[in-house]
JSON list of C-alpha atoms in Angstrom, two decimals:
[
{"chain": "X", "resi": 1, "resn": "UNK", "atom": "CA", "xyz": [3.49, 12.39, 6.36]},
{"chain": "X", "resi": 2, "resn": "UNK", "atom": "CA", "xyz": [3.87, 8.73, 5.51]},
{"chain": "X", "resi": 3, "resn": "UNK", "atom": "CA", "xyz": [5.45, 7.67, 2.24]},
{"chain": "X", "resi": 4, "resn": "UNK", "atom": "CA", "xyz": [3.51, 4.68, 0.94]},
{"chain": "X", "resi": 5, "resn": "UNK", "atom": "CA", "xyz": [4.23, 2.62, -2.15]},
{"chain": "X", "resi": 6, "resn": "UNK", "atom": "CA", "xyz": [1.78, 0.06, -3.51]},
{"chain": "X", "resi": 7, "resn": "UNK", "atom": "CA", "xyz": [3.71, -2.52, -5.47]},
{"chain": "X", "resi": 8, "resn": "UNK", "atom": "CA", "xyz": [1.95, -4.30, -8.32]},
{"chain": "X", "resi": 9, "resn": "UNK", "atom": "CA", "xyz": [1.55, -4.53, -12.05]},
{"chain": "X", "resi": 10, "resn": "UNK", "atom": "CA", "xyz": [-1.96, -3.12, -12.21]},
{"chain": "X", "resi": 11, "resn": "UNK", "atom": "CA", "xyz": [-3.97, -6.15, -11.16]},
{"chain": "X", "resi": 12, "resn": "UNK", "atom": "CA", "xyz": [-7.43, -5.69, -9.62]},
{"chain": "X", "resi": 13, "resn": "UNK", "atom": "CA", "xyz": [-6.08, -6.40, -6.10]},
{"chain": "X", "resi": 14, "resn": "UNK", "atom": "CA", "xyz": [-3.38, -3.77, -6.58]},
{"chain": "X", "resi": 15, "resn": "UNK", "atom": "CA", "xyz": [-5.94, -1.16, -7.61]},
{"chain": "X", "resi": 16, "resn": "UNK", "atom": "CA", "xyz": [-8.21, -2.10, -4.70]},
{"chain": "X", "resi": 17, "resn": "UNK", "atom": "CA", "xyz": [-5.32, -1.84, -2.24]},
{"chain": "X", "resi": 18, "resn": "UNK", "atom": "CA", "xyz": [-4.38, 1.61, -3.53]},
{"chain": "X", "resi": 19, "resn": "UNK", "atom": "CA", "xyz": [-7.99, 2.79, -3.30]},
{"chain": "X", "resi": 20, "resn": "UNK", "atom": "CA", "xyz": [-8.45, 1.41, 0.23]},
{"chain": "X", "resi": 21, "resn": "UNK", "atom": "CA", "xyz": [-5.30, 3.13, 1.48]},
{"chain": "X", "resi": 22, "resn": "UNK", "atom": "CA", "xyz": [-6.49, 6.42, -0.05]},
{"chain": "X", "resi": 23, "resn": "UNK", "atom": "CA", "xyz": [-9.94, 6.03, 1.56]},
{"chain": "X", "resi": 24, "resn": "UNK", "atom": "CA", "xyz": [-8.63, 5.13, 5.01]},
{"chain": "X", "resi": 25, "resn": "UNK", "atom": "CA", "xyz": [-6.03, 7.92, 4.98]},
{"chain": "X", "resi": 26, "resn": "UNK", "atom": "CA", "xyz": [-8.65, 10.47, 3.99]},
{"chain": "X", "resi": 27, "resn": "UNK", "atom": "CA", "xyz": [-11.17, 9.22, 6.58]},
{"chain": "X", "resi": 28, "resn": "UNK", "atom": "CA", "xyz": [-8.54, 9.38, 9.35]},
{"chain": "X", "resi": 29, "resn": "UNK", "atom": "CA", "xyz": [-7.13, 12.72, 8.21]},
{"chain": "X", "resi": 30, "resn": "UNK", "atom": "CA", "xyz": [-3.65, 11.28, 7.67]},
{"chain": "X", "resi": 31, "resn": "UNK", "atom": "CA", "xyz": [-1.43, 12.92, 5.06]},
{"chain": "X", "resi": 32, "resn": "UNK", "atom": "CA", "xyz": [0.21, 10.36, 2.80]},
{"chain": "X", "resi": 33, "resn": "UNK", "atom": "CA", "xyz": [2.46, 10.47, -0.21]},
{"chain": "X", "resi": 34, "resn": "UNK", "atom": "CA", "xyz": [1.02, 7.53, -2.17]},
{"chain": "X", "resi": 35, "resn": "UNK", "atom": "CA", "xyz": [2.92, 6.06, -5.10]},
{"chain": "X", "resi": 36, "resn": "UNK", "atom": "CA", "xyz": [2.12, 3.11, -7.34]},
{"chain": "X", "resi": 37, "resn": "UNK", "atom": "CA", "xyz": [5.12, 1.03, -8.40]},
{"chain": "X", "resi": 38, "resn": "UNK", "atom": "CA", "xyz": [4.59, -1.19, -11.45]},
{"chain": "X", "resi": 39, "resn": "UNK", "atom": "CA", "xyz": [8.19, -1.87, -12.51]},
{"chain": "X", "resi": 40, "resn": "UNK", "atom": "CA", "xyz": [8.88, -5.54, -11.78]},
{"chain": "X", "resi": 41, "resn": "UNK", "atom": "CA", "xyz": [12.58, -4.95, -11.11]},
{"chain": "X", "resi": 42, "resn": "UNK", "atom": "CA", "xyz": [11.69, -2.33, -8.49]},
{"chain": "X", "resi": 43, "resn": "UNK", "atom": "CA", "xyz": [9.09, -4.65, -6.93]},
{"chain": "X", "resi": 44, "resn": "UNK", "atom": "CA", "xyz": [11.57, -7.52, -6.75]},
{"chain": "X", "resi": 45, "resn": "UNK", "atom": "CA", "xyz": [14.11, -5.09, -5.30]},
{"chain": "X", "resi": 46, "resn": "UNK", "atom": "CA", "xyz": [11.91, -4.91, -2.21]},
{"chain": "X", "resi": 47, "resn": "UNK", "atom": "CA", "xyz": [11.91, -8.71, -2.01]},
{"chain": "X", "resi": 48, "resn": "UNK", "atom": "CA", "xyz": [8.19, -8.88, -2.76]},
{"chain": "X", "resi": 49, "resn": "UNK", "atom": "CA", "xyz": [7.26, -12.01, -4.69]},
{"chain": "X", "resi": 50, "resn": "UNK", "atom": "CA", "xyz": [3.48, -11.72, -4.35]},
{"chain": "X", "resi": 51, "resn": "UNK", "atom": "CA", "xyz": [1.53, -8.57, -5.16]},
{"chain": "X", "resi": 52, "resn": "UNK", "atom": "CA", "xyz": [0.07, -6.32, -4.10]},
{"chain": "X", "resi": 53, "resn": "UNK", "atom": "CA", "xyz": [2.84, -5.26, -1.81]},
{"chain": "X", "resi": 54, "resn": "UNK", "atom": "CA", "xyz": [2.80, -2.25, 0.48]},
{"chain": "X", "resi": 55, "resn": "UNK", "atom": "CA", "xyz": [5.92, -0.35, 1.55]},
{"chain": "X", "resi": 56, "resn": "UNK", "atom": "CA", "xyz": [5.65, 2.34, 4.20]},
{"chain": "X", "resi": 57, "resn": "UNK", "atom": "CA", "xyz": [8.60, 4.64, 4.81]},
{"chain": "X", "resi": 58, "resn": "UNK", "atom": "CA", "xyz": [10.91, 2.12, 3.14]},
{"chain": "X", "resi": 59, "resn": "UNK", "atom": "CA", "xyz": [9.70, -0.96, 5.03]},
{"chain": "X", "resi": 60, "resn": "UNK", "atom": "CA", "xyz": [7.63, -3.75, 3.46]},
{"chain": "X", "resi": 61, "resn": "UNK", "atom": "CA", "xyz": [4.52, -4.16, 5.63]},
{"chain": "X", "resi": 62, "resn": "UNK", "atom": "CA", "xyz": [2.41, -6.37, 3.36]},
{"chain": "X", "resi": 63, "resn": "UNK", "atom": "CA", "xyz": [2.67, -8.73, 0.40]},
{"chain": "X", "resi": 64, "resn": "UNK", "atom": "CA", "xyz": [-0.03, -10.74, -1.36]},
{"chain": "X", "resi": 65, "resn": "UNK", "atom": "CA", "xyz": [-3.77, -10.15, -1.24]},
{"chain": "X", "resi": 66, "resn": "UNK", "atom": "CA", "xyz": [-5.79, -7.10, -0.33]},
{"chain": "X", "resi": 67, "resn": "UNK", "atom": "CA", "xyz": [-5.20, -5.89, 3.23]},
{"chain": "X", "resi": 68, "resn": "UNK", "atom": "CA", "xyz": [-8.31, -5.19, 5.30]},
{"chain": "X", "resi": 69, "resn": "UNK", "atom": "CA", "xyz": [-9.22, -1.73, 6.58]},
{"chain": "X", "resi": 70, "resn": "UNK", "atom": "CA", "xyz": [-8.23, -2.56, 10.15]},
{"chain": "X", "resi": 71, "resn": "UNK", "atom": "CA", "xyz": [-4.70, -3.46, 9.03]},
{"chain": "X", "resi": 72, "resn": "UNK", "atom": "CA", "xyz": [-4.42, -0.26, 7.01]},
{"chain": "X", "resi": 73, "resn": "UNK", "atom": "CA", "xyz": [-5.65, 1.80, 9.96]},
{"chain": "X", "resi": 74, "resn": "UNK", "atom": "CA", "xyz": [-2.87, 0.26, 12.07]},
{"chain": "X", "resi": 75, "resn": "UNK", "atom": "CA", "xyz": [-0.27, 1.25, 9.48]},
{"chain": "X", "resi": 76, "resn": "UNK", "atom": "CA", "xyz": [-1.49, 4.83, 9.49]},
{"chain": "X", "resi": 77, "resn": "UNK", "atom": "CA", "xyz": [-1.40, 5.38, 13.25]}
]
């Protein structure tokens, strides 16, 4: 199971990113523990200055803008 955090204050791109990750994980049959992080101190603690950010198993894999499905599929392999 992958532990995934979507970092963002609730902006439209953050919501879209969360939804896309859920959709891709479900379509690929990958179990994920998905968490939304809205606390700015926690977000900055990851070194992310541009949201949405995505952290998988403790590692920042994305910051700024909505990732495409192909990128998300790569993260979930």
